[in-house]
mmCIF file of C-alpha atoms in Angstrom:
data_model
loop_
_atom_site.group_PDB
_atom_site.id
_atom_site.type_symbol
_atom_site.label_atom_id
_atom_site.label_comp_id
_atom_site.label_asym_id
_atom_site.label_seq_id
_atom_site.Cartn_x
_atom_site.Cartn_y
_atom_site.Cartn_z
ATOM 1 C CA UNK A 1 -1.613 -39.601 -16.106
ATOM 2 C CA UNK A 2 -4.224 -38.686 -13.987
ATOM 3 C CA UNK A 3 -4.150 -35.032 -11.882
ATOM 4 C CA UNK A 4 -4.212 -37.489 -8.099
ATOM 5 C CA UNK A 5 -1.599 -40.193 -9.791
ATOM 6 C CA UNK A 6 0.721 -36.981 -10.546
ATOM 7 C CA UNK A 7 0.073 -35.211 -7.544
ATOM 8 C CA UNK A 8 0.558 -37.800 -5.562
ATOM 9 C CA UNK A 9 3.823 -39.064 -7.475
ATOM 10 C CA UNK A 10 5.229 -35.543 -7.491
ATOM 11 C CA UNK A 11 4.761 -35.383 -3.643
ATOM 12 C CA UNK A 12 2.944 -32.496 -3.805
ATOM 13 C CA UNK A 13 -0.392 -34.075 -1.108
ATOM 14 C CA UNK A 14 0.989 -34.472 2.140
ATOM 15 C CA UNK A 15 -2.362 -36.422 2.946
ATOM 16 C CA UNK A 16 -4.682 -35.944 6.248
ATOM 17 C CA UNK A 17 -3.136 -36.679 9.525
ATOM 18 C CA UNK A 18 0.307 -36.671 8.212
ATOM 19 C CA UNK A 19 0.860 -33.359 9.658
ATOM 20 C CA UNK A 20 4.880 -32.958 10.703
ATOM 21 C CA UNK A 21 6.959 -30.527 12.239
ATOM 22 C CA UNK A 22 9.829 -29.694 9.814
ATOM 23 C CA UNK A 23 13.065 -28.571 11.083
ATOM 24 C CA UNK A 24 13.249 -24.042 10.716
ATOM 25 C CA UNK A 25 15.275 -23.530 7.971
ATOM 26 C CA UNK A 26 18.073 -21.479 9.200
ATOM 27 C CA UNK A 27 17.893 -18.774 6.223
ATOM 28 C CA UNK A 28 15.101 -18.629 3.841
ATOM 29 C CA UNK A 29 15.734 -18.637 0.162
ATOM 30 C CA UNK A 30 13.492 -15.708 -0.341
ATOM 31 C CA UNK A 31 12.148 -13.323 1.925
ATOM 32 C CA UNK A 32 7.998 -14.162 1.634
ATOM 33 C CA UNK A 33 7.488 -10.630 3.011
ATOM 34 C CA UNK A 34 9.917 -9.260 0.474
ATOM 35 C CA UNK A 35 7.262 -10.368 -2.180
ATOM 36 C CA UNK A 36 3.437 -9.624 -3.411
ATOM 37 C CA UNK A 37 0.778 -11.521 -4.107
ATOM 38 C CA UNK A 38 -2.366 -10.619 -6.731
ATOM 39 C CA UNK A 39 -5.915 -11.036 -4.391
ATOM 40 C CA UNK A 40 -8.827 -13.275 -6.619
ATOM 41 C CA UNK A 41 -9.533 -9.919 -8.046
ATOM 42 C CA UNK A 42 -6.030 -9.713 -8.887
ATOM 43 C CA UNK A 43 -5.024 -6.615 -6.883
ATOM 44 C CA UNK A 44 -1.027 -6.545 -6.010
ATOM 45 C CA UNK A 45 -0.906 -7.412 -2.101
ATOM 46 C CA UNK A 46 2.309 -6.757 -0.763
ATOM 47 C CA UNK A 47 2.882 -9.615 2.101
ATOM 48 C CA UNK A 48 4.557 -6.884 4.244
ATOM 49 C CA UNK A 49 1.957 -5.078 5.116
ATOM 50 C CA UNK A 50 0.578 -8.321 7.445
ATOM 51 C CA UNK A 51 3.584 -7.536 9.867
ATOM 52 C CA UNK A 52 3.470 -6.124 13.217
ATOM 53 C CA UNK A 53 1.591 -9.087 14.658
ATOM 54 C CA UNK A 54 2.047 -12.704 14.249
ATOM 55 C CA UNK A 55 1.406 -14.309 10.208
ATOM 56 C CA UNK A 56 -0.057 -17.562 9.918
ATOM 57 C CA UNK A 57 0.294 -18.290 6.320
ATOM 58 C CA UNK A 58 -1.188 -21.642 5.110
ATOM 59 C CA UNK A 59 -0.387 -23.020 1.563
ATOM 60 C CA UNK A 60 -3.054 -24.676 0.238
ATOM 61 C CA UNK A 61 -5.061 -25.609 -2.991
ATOM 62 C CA UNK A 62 -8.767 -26.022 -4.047
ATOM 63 C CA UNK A 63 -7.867 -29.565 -5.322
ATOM 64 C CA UNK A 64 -6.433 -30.643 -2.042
ATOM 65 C CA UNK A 65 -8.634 -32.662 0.473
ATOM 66 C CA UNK A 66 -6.543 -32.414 3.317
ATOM 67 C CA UNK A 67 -6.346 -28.326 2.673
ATOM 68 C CA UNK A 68 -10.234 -27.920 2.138
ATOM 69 C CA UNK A 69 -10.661 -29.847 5.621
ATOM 70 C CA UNK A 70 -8.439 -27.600 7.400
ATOM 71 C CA UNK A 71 -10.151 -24.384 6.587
ATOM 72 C CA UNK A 72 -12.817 -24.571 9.188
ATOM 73 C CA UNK A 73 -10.268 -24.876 12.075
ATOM 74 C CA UNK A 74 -7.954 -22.213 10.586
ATOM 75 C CA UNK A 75 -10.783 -19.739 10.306
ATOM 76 C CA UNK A 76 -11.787 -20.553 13.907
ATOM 77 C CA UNK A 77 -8.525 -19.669 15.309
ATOM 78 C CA UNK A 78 -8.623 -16.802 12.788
ATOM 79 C CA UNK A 79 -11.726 -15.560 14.603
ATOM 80 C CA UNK A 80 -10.368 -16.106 17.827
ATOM 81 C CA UNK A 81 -6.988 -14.463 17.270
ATOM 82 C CA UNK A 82 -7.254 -10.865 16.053
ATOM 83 C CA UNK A 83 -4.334 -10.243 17.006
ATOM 84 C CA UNK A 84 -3.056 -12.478 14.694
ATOM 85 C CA UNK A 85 -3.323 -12.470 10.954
ATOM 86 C CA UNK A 86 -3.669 -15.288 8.467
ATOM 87 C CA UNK A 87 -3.434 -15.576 5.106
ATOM 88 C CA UNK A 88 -4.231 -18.199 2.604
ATOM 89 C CA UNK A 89 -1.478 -18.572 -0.371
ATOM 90 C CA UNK A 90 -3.431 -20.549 -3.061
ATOM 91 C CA UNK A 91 -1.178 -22.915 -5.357
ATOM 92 C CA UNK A 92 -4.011 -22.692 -7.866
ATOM 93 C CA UNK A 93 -5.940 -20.346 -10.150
ATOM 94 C CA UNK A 94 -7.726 -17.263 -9.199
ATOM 95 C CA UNK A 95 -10.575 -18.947 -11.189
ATOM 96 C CA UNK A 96 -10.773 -21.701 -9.304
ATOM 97 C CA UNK A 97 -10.315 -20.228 -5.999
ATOM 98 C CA UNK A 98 -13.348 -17.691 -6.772
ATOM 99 C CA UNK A 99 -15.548 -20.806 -7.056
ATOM 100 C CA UNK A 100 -14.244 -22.764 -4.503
ATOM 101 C CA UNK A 101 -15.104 -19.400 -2.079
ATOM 102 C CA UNK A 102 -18.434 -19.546 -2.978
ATOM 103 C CA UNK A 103 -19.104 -22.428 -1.560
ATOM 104 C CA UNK A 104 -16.626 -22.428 1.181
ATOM 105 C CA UNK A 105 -16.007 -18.898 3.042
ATOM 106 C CA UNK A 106 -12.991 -17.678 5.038
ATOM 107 C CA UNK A 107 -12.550 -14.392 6.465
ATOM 108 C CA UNK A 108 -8.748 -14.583 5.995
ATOM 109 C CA UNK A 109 -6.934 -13.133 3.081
ATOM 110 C CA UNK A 110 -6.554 -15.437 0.082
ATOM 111 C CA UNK A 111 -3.896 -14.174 -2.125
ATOM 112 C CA UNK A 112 -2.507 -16.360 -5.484
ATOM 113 C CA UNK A 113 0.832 -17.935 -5.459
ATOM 114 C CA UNK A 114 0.194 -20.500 -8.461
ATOM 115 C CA UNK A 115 2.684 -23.198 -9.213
ATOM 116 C CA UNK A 116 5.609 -21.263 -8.262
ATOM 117 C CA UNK A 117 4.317 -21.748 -4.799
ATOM 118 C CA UNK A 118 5.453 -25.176 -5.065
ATOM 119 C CA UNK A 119 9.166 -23.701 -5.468
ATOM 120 C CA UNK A 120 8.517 -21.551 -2.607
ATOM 121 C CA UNK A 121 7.372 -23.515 -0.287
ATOM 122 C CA UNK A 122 10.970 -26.042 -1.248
ATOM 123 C CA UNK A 123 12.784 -23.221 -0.474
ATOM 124 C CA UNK A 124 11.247 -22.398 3.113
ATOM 125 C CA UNK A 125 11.750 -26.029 4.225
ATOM 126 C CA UNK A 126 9.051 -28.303 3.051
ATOM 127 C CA UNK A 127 11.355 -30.692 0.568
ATOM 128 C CA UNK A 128 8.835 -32.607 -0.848
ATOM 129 C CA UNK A 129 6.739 -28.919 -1.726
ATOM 130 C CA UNK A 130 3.393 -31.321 -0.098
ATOM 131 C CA UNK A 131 0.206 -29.449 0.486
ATOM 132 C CA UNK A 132 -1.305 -28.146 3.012
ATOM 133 C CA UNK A 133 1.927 -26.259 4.277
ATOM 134 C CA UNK A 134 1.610 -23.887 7.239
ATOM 135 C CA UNK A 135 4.215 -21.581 8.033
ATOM 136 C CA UNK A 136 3.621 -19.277 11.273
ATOM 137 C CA UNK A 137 5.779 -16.001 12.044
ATOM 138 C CA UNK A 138 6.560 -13.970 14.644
ATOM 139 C CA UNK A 139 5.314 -9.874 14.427
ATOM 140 C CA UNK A 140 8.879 -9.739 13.066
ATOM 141 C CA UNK A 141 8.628 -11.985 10.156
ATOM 142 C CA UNK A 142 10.826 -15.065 11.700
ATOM 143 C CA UNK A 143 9.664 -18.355 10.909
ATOM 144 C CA UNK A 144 8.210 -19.877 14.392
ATOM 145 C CA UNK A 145 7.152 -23.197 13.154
ATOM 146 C CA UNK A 146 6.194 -24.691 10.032
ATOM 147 C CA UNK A 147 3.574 -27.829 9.266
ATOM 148 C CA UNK A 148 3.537 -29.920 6.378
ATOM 149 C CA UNK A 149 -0.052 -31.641 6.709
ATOM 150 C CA UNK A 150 -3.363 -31.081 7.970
ATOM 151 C CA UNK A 151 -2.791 -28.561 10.960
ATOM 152 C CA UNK A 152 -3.788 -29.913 14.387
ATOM 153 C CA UNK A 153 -6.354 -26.890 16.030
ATOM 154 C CA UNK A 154 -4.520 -27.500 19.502
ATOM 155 C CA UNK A 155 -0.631 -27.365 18.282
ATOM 156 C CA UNK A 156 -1.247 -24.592 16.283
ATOM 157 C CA UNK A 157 -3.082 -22.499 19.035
ATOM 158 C CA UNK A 158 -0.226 -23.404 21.462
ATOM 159 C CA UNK A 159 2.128 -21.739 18.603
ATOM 160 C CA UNK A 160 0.154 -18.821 18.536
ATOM 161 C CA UNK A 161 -0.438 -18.425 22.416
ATOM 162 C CA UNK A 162 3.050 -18.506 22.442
ATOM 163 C CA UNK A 163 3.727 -15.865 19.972
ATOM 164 C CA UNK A 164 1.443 -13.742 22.218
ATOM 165 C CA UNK A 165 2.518 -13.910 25.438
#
């Protein structure tokens, strides 16, 4: 079977403009800030060190239209927001995310999650483990809203003006 045919079969592309508000899950699974991450270069980043101020973590994947499109307005806000951090969890190869950066730049984090990312994101709310997935926290670490789908720029500033105030 072809990579889209499976992708698409397993659920795992949530597809552009399908973005959707999931309900909070009431208690995670697993803690994401109890966990670490290897960097492209493969250094251990432990996720807690990104508290203190708001997290906007987006799962994503090189292979994933919707994900690549989203980038540009994720970076913006990133730019905009200092106060705020975001972070990129790749479901996908350190490899392939070197490359991808190349062409495509973000001054965010982008840390390597793999397949078990899939699995993560299940466990956090998003059923159907669909790409993109956006999760945003409070300084605290408490889910604030999640996004299956191609963020919308607007929606997600609103989230994060709110998180400020």
């Amino acid at each position: 079977m072809k990579r889209r045919g499976f992708l698409l079969r397993a659920g795992l592309l949530a597809g552009a403009g399908l973005a959707a508000a999931f309900p909070l899950p009431s208690l995670a699974a697993e803690n994401l800030f109890d966990a670490s991450f290897p960097d492209v270069d493969g250094a251990e980043q432990p996720m807690k060190q990104w508290l203190g101020k708001p997290v906007v973590v987006n799962f994503w994947a090189t292979w994933c239209p919707p994900c690549v499109k989203e980038m540009p307005d994720l970076e913006a806000l990133h730019q905009k927001y200092p106060d705020v951090n975001f972070l990129g969890l790749a479901v996908d190869t350190a490899v392939n995310v070197r490359k991808f950066n190349e062409k495509v730049q973000v001054s965010y984090p982008l840390l390597m999650i793999g397949h078990g990312g899939i699995e993560r994101m299940r466990s956090m709310g998003n059923r159907a483990g669909g790409l993109p997935f956006t999760v945003v926290y409070d300084a605290k670490g408490q889910v604030a809203e999640t996004i299956l789908g191609q963020v919308k720029p607007a929606e997600l500033e609103k989230t994060i003006q709110g998180l400020l105030a």
